[in-house]
Amino acid sequence: MKCRVCSKNIESIMSFGSMPIANGFLSLDKFKNEYFFELNTAFCMNCKMFQLVDQPDPKMMFHDSYAFFSSTSRKMEEYFKNVAEHFMNNYLRNTENAFVIEIGCNDGIMLKHISNRGIKHLGIEPSSNVAEVAKQNGVNAITSFFNEETAAYILESNNHADIIFAANVMCHIPDIHSVARSVNLLLKENGIFVFEDPYLGDVLQKTSYDQIYDEHVYLFSVHSITNAFGLNNLEVFHVEPQLTHGGSMRYYLCRRGSKDINISVTKQLKKEKELGLDKFQTFQKFKLNCEQNKNDLIKLLNKLKEDGKRVVGYAATSKSTTILNYCGIDSSLIEYISDTTPIKYGKFTPGSHIPVKSYEEFKKDKPDYAVLFAWNHSNEIFEKECDFLKNGGNWIVFVPEVKIL
Ligand code: SAM
Ligand code: TMP
Ligand code: ZN
């Protein structure tokens, strides 16, 4: 096996077994032809990149009925408003000549604020259904994958960009070098490339193995990003940990030598060494933790079933696909999962085929237990679900360990 980034030999860490498309919520008639691949992970000792061995064709994951809409979370709405404010206050003072590009803008959750301020912008979004919502929100967007061809197309009718931003997208794109070359084409001499993704350090520390699914072909660290983009003359000049998605890292990159390197970079590199993010043994320990977590969850759900308790799931997240399929959980253990995304209602979870119901049905129902699959949104959810607890309901969580709250 060869590393996707540096082509050196890599070793597998663990396989989570046969997996469907994580966001591939499906109707009953589609069960027969459901697509599966092996979710196998590996680590490169040379460039320190954690990666999937195989990833389905991007067109199978991102298309005209993509099931993830960014704006389903109120807290994420606030978060991306602040991201836009941060850019406008610090990097886009001269609004007249400014140009902002967002890769994977989804429903326009961030760019709509840039658009509202009259700043020139463009979203690149291959999933046409979510791109359509972005356009309805006043965002300029093109339905396309981000690559050199798209970059050349953008330059035909636009100037170079002050900021290229991507949230929870970079880790989806297998060809990092193509991204880097495209960024090099599009960025102003002094422009910045800012992206953020779930952070490898948090996944390892919290055993949040549900961050590993088809879309996430990489889990980044400052080590791996420095190495990967360093090969393409781009330099990390600042990093900022974020609380989103259970622990993320925001990376600020520029053309090599064009900015001073902030102390945050060396500090985080040192922290990563302490966490062992550069060592294979750390991942062997992670594998054991995943196995333990799986056994604990299955044991708990079986026990509750024996006791005659009703257990449902809260939020049919893409992350839940890894949990449900790796642990072999089906509707005999979790009756249904409720979610606020209309496109998912009436469908079934990928692979495990648990019915997905609307949030209203959960509100009416009085299950004994709810497994919190959107644990990364727990603050927002606990705030609004006081009634569930008052009615005698209990939360089951599995990050960082399996427990009843
Ligand atoms: N940025 C939003 C956020 O943080 O909520 C959306 C994140 S969503 C998990 C990933 C988005 O990236 C999807 O809307 C998907 O269609 C888009 N995407 C996937 N591959 C892409 C690519 N190669 N170029 C541009 N966008 C891509
Ligand atoms: P994410 O974990 O990938 O951000 O996906 C969040 C999913 O959780 C999405 O399908 C919407 C759903 N959700 C709810 O059902 N209720 C909620 O309160 C929140 C915040 C999300
Ligand atoms: Zn490598």
XYZ file of C-alpha atoms and ligand atoms in Angstrom:
454
model
C 0.000 0.000 0.000
C 1.245 3.494 -0.879
C 0.598 6.760 0.928
C -1.913 8.975 -0.899
C 0.282 12.011 -0.178
C 3.961 11.038 -0.378
C 3.753 7.612 -2.111
C 5.869 5.859 0.549
C 4.751 2.429 1.813
C 2.091 2.572 4.516
C 0.763 0.087 7.012
C -2.855 -0.588 7.888
C -3.964 0.336 11.426
C -7.398 -1.260 11.515
C -10.356 -2.083 9.331
C -13.867 -1.158 10.443
C -15.224 -3.736 8.029
C -17.708 -3.448 5.225
C -19.286 0.026 5.046
C -21.926 1.735 2.932
C -21.920 5.417 1.879
C -22.156 7.286 5.216
C -24.715 9.823 3.991
C -26.454 7.265 1.776
C -29.829 7.206 3.554
C -32.002 4.992 1.387
C -35.506 3.759 0.715
C -36.504 0.127 1.070
C -36.404 -0.579 -2.668
C -32.705 0.395 -2.780
C -31.544 -2.161 -0.157
C -30.751 -4.806 -2.788
C -28.251 -2.671 -4.682
C -26.647 -0.900 -1.763
C -22.945 -0.163 -2.301
C -20.344 -1.329 0.247
C -16.563 -0.911 0.495
C -14.003 -1.816 3.127
C -13.338 0.964 5.654
C -9.667 0.285 6.243
C -7.342 2.887 7.803
C -3.588 3.425 7.547
C -0.876 5.741 8.826
C 2.155 7.006 6.912
C 5.297 7.047 9.011
C 6.983 9.299 6.472
C 4.535 12.226 6.105
C 2.408 11.392 9.200
C -0.891 11.335 7.308
C -3.753 9.253 8.727
C -5.805 8.048 5.775
C -8.364 5.652 4.366
C -6.954 2.877 2.237
C -9.982 2.974 -0.101
C -12.553 5.658 -0.731
C -15.661 5.418 -2.925
C -15.851 7.543 -6.086
C -16.633 11.163 -5.005
C -19.655 11.206 -7.352
C -21.225 8.459 -5.223
C -20.972 10.688 -2.146
C -21.579 14.219 -3.496
C -24.442 14.636 -5.941
C -27.913 16.099 -6.390
C -29.367 14.546 -3.246
C -26.589 15.047 -0.719
C -28.153 14.550 2.713
C -26.064 16.937 4.825
C -27.262 20.536 5.133
C -24.905 22.707 7.190
C -27.601 25.011 8.526
C -29.464 22.306 10.494
C -27.501 23.369 13.579
C -28.238 26.723 15.186
C -24.821 26.777 16.868
C -23.066 26.101 13.573
C -25.039 29.007 12.037
C -23.619 31.254 14.762
C -20.174 29.757 14.367
C -19.959 30.442 10.633
C -21.346 33.946 11.074
C -18.391 34.559 13.395
C -15.981 33.043 10.861
C -17.291 35.489 8.233
C -17.001 38.427 10.691
C -13.448 37.361 11.534
C -12.469 37.399 7.863
C -14.204 40.708 7.177
C -12.679 42.428 10.205
C -9.149 41.137 9.754
C -8.482 40.341 6.120
C -11.073 42.077 3.956
C -10.795 45.735 4.916
C -10.540 46.838 1.295
C -13.895 45.388 0.305
C -13.842 46.868 -3.184
C -11.139 44.593 -4.583
C -11.697 41.710 -2.232
C -12.565 38.235 -3.461
C -13.375 35.248 -1.268
C -13.622 31.661 -2.485
C -15.180 28.904 -0.408
C -14.619 25.266 -1.277
C -17.650 23.147 -0.317
C -19.880 26.076 0.665
C -22.850 23.732 1.121
C -26.066 25.747 1.750
C -24.143 29.029 2.060
C -23.932 28.990 5.846
C -20.720 31.112 5.809
C -20.717 32.857 2.413
C -24.183 34.395 2.833
C -22.653 36.795 5.377
C -19.874 37.759 2.957
C -22.525 38.214 0.260
C -24.713 40.348 2.563
C -21.782 42.734 2.958
C -21.519 43.086 -0.836
C -18.112 41.400 -1.015
C -17.246 39.491 -4.178
C -17.259 35.766 -3.511
C -17.724 32.356 -5.084
C -18.701 28.999 -3.613
C -17.543 25.762 -5.252
C -20.042 23.056 -4.359
C -20.460 19.734 -6.218
C -23.691 18.714 -4.453
C -26.229 20.582 -6.571
C -29.147 20.351 -4.110
C -27.271 22.139 -1.315
C -25.651 24.562 -3.812
C -29.179 25.497 -4.903
C -30.039 26.495 -1.313
C -26.842 28.588 -1.185
C -27.980 30.425 -4.324
C -31.403 31.030 -2.779
C -29.502 32.583 0.129
C -27.926 35.115 -2.253
C -24.625 33.290 -2.648
C -22.792 32.983 -5.967
C -21.986 29.314 -6.354
C -20.929 26.924 -9.076
C -21.765 23.235 -9.019
C -18.368 21.682 -9.369
C -15.611 19.761 -7.616
C -12.633 21.936 -6.691
C -9.643 21.084 -8.876
C -7.259 22.721 -11.352
C -9.837 22.760 -14.112
C -12.292 24.596 -11.850
C -9.522 26.957 -10.748
C -8.701 27.832 -14.372
C -12.413 28.364 -15.088
C -12.722 30.718 -12.100
C -9.755 32.782 -13.295
C -11.361 33.299 -16.698
C -13.829 35.740 -15.189
C -12.440 36.653 -11.754
C -9.355 38.149 -10.184
C -7.176 36.294 -7.696
C -8.513 35.580 -4.209
C -7.660 37.193 -0.877
C -9.044 34.222 1.018
C -9.746 30.647 0.041
C -11.725 28.988 2.805
C -12.883 25.413 3.353
C -14.602 23.922 6.410
C -14.952 20.181 6.763
C -14.113 19.738 3.110
C -10.355 19.470 2.743
C -10.327 16.123 4.524
C -12.810 14.879 1.874
C -10.551 15.472 -1.127
C -8.106 12.636 -1.876
C -5.777 14.531 -4.244
C -4.194 17.060 -1.885
C -1.613 18.051 -4.476
C -4.305 19.013 -6.964
C -5.929 21.160 -4.256
C -2.574 22.787 -3.489
C -1.841 23.492 -7.156
C -5.322 24.982 -7.571
C -4.815 27.167 -4.499
C -1.462 28.292 -5.891
C -3.209 29.273 -9.115
C -6.008 31.194 -7.431
C -4.435 32.978 -4.488
C -3.214 36.592 -4.552
C 0.522 36.880 -3.757
C -0.336 37.802 -0.185
C -3.578 35.818 0.026
C -4.401 33.154 2.598
C -5.773 29.653 2.411
C -7.721 28.792 5.569
C -9.299 25.460 6.286
C -10.534 23.477 9.244
C -11.387 19.849 9.788
C -11.891 17.354 12.629
C -8.533 17.046 14.370
C -6.672 13.761 14.589
C -5.539 14.552 18.147
C -9.144 14.827 19.355
C -10.207 11.634 17.578
C -7.419 9.678 19.240
C -7.888 11.220 22.675
C -11.692 10.762 22.653
C -11.807 7.470 20.746
C -14.265 9.265 18.462
C -13.790 6.695 15.734
C -17.124 7.722 14.208
C -15.173 10.553 12.532
C -13.798 7.826 10.293
C -16.114 7.284 7.313
C -16.020 7.371 3.519
C -16.036 11.181 3.148
C -13.151 11.661 5.577
C -10.332 10.249 3.508
C -7.886 11.983 5.879
C -7.732 12.996 9.517
C -5.241 15.866 9.669
C -2.670 17.051 12.166
C -0.336 20.046 11.987
C 2.443 17.562 11.197
C 0.679 16.036 8.206
C -0.588 19.372 6.851
C 2.853 20.963 7.114
C 4.326 18.033 5.201
C 1.622 17.719 2.540
C 1.351 21.399 1.634
C 5.077 21.957 2.122
C 5.570 19.785 -0.954
C 3.621 22.439 -2.844
C 5.283 25.620 -1.596
C 2.504 26.438 0.842
C 3.334 27.085 4.476
C 1.257 26.831 7.652
C 1.694 30.206 9.413
C -0.943 29.881 12.148
C -3.182 27.210 13.674
C -6.202 27.549 15.978
C -7.981 24.657 17.716
C -11.789 24.853 17.418
C -14.506 23.219 19.512
C -16.650 22.312 16.501
C -17.333 18.721 15.471
C -15.940 17.353 18.689
C -12.571 19.085 18.249
C -11.258 20.601 15.032
C -8.150 22.451 13.908
C -8.091 25.543 11.723
C -4.981 25.864 9.540
C -3.869 29.191 8.019
C -1.576 28.783 5.003
C 0.243 31.209 2.732
C 2.804 31.098 -0.065
C 6.103 30.038 1.474
C 7.920 32.983 3.039
C 5.092 35.483 2.536
C 4.117 35.724 6.238
C 5.700 35.446 9.666
C 5.118 32.092 11.315
C 3.050 32.400 14.475
C 4.226 30.649 17.645
C 0.967 28.609 17.583
C 2.475 26.357 14.907
C 5.571 25.296 16.849
C 3.515 24.948 20.021
C 1.026 22.620 18.356
C 3.777 20.576 16.692
C 5.325 20.068 20.140
C 1.944 19.064 21.592
C 1.453 16.555 18.796
C 4.784 14.917 19.606
C 3.679 14.642 23.245
C 0.409 13.036 22.093
C 2.388 10.631 19.907
C 0.605 11.699 16.716
C 3.793 10.869 14.839
C 4.102 7.301 16.170
C 2.512 4.085 14.931
C 2.114 2.696 18.496
C -0.386 5.476 19.268
C -2.655 4.077 16.562
C -2.313 0.537 17.856
C -3.600 1.792 21.201
C -6.421 3.594 19.382
C -7.435 0.311 17.759
C -7.758 -1.335 21.177
C -9.810 1.617 22.430
C -12.182 1.314 19.445
C -12.679 -2.391 20.095
C -13.389 -1.725 23.771
C -15.865 1.026 22.911
C -17.658 -1.247 20.440
C -17.941 -4.089 22.979
C -19.250 -1.734 25.673
C -21.927 -0.277 23.403
C -23.169 -3.663 22.187
C -23.244 -4.965 25.755
C -25.243 -1.993 26.997
C -27.788 -2.118 24.160
C -28.281 -5.884 24.599
C -28.781 -5.449 28.332
C -31.420 -2.732 27.799
C -33.181 -4.943 25.281
C -33.242 -7.843 27.767
C -34.695 -5.458 30.342
C -37.466 -4.576 27.905
C -36.418 -0.931 27.510
C -37.143 1.106 24.392
C -34.030 2.619 22.816
C -34.010 5.087 19.910
C -31.283 7.164 18.244
C -31.055 10.956 18.232
C -29.755 12.447 14.921
C -29.008 10.298 11.901
C -25.508 11.641 11.394
C -23.018 10.466 8.810
C -20.805 9.512 11.757
C -23.459 7.108 13.015
C -22.983 4.966 9.907
C -19.562 3.858 11.156
C -20.860 3.109 14.666
C -23.914 1.163 13.508
C -22.123 -0.929 10.887
C -18.921 -1.579 12.851
C -20.923 -2.592 15.934
C -23.533 -4.514 13.911
C -26.433 -2.551 15.426
C -29.788 -2.762 13.647
C -33.433 -1.972 14.407
C -33.623 -4.864 16.894
C -31.455 -2.742 19.228
C -32.332 0.800 18.128
C -35.983 1.170 17.086
C -35.561 4.300 14.956
C -33.403 7.403 14.713
C -34.935 10.873 14.649
C -33.413 13.718 12.650
C -34.296 17.286 11.701
C -33.310 16.941 8.015
C -36.435 16.415 5.846
C -34.514 14.574 3.065
C -33.773 11.763 5.572
C -37.357 11.174 6.835
C -38.975 7.934 5.802
C -35.627 6.539 4.710
C -33.353 4.010 6.417
C -29.834 4.319 7.759
C -27.102 3.099 5.387
C -26.198 -0.552 5.878
C -27.932 -0.968 9.243
C -31.385 -0.106 7.813
C -32.826 1.529 10.917
C -35.865 3.730 10.078
C -35.236 7.486 10.181
C -38.144 9.479 11.593
C -38.801 13.178 11.880
C -37.898 15.063 15.009
C -41.624 15.643 15.686
C -42.115 11.883 16.094
C -39.369 11.769 18.705
C -41.026 14.674 20.548
C -44.338 12.803 20.693
C -42.776 9.493 21.656
C -41.505 8.672 25.128
C -38.644 6.213 24.656
C -36.635 5.099 27.688
C -33.250 5.797 26.124
C -31.841 7.830 23.234
C -28.378 7.219 21.815
C -26.901 10.640 21.067
C -25.314 10.285 17.641
C -24.838 14.049 17.208
C -22.632 14.183 20.310
C -20.683 17.028 18.694
C -23.848 19.165 19.015
C -24.559 18.066 22.603
C -24.664 21.618 24.072
C -27.301 22.683 21.597
C -29.280 19.454 21.990
C -29.228 19.212 25.797
C -30.393 22.840 25.978
C -33.548 22.063 24.015
C -34.293 18.531 25.246
C -35.084 19.160 28.935
C -38.516 17.560 28.420
C -36.978 14.266 27.349
C -35.238 13.979 30.722
C -38.297 15.259 32.608
C -40.367 12.511 30.981
C -37.965 9.919 32.337
C -35.782 9.595 29.232
C -32.031 8.910 29.472
C -29.159 9.759 27.140
C -26.661 7.157 26.033
C -23.316 8.542 24.848
C -20.298 6.706 23.489
C -17.677 9.491 23.320
C -15.208 9.394 24.999
C -16.663 6.233 26.512
C -19.973 4.395 26.570
C -22.219 5.550 29.389
C -25.730 6.475 30.425
C -25.776 10.141 31.413
N -18.527 23.700 4.711
C -19.754 23.153 5.204
C -19.722 22.972 6.700
O -18.661 23.000 7.309
O -20.803 22.784 7.276
C -20.097 21.814 4.532
C -19.317 20.625 4.966
S -19.878 19.119 4.225
C -19.406 17.951 5.414
C -18.752 18.861 2.914
C -19.117 19.644 1.665
O -18.012 19.599 0.745
C -20.305 19.054 0.953
O -21.257 20.061 0.738
C -19.710 18.484 -0.327
O -20.612 18.501 -1.402
C -18.500 19.370 -0.554
N -17.385 18.756 -1.309
C -16.991 17.476 -1.325
N -15.947 17.302 -2.170
C -15.659 18.514 -2.694
C -14.706 18.986 -3.632
N -13.829 18.177 -4.199
N -14.727 20.292 -3.958
C -15.616 21.145 -3.380
N -16.542 20.751 -2.474
C -16.575 19.452 -2.142
P -23.182 16.328 11.855
O -22.925 15.648 13.149
O -22.448 15.724 10.726
O -23.030 17.833 11.977
O -24.708 16.047 11.458
C -25.714 16.525 12.233
C -26.984 15.732 11.994
O -27.748 15.802 13.177
C -27.884 16.256 10.877
O -28.474 15.168 10.204
C -28.944 17.046 11.616
C -29.047 16.312 12.920
N -29.450 17.132 14.065
C -30.642 16.846 14.705
O -31.362 15.925 14.314
N -30.991 17.614 15.770
C -30.219 18.644 16.220
O -30.583 19.313 17.179
C -28.972 18.910 15.554
C -28.084 20.010 16.024
C -28.629 18.120 14.481
Zn 2.961 9.770 3.349
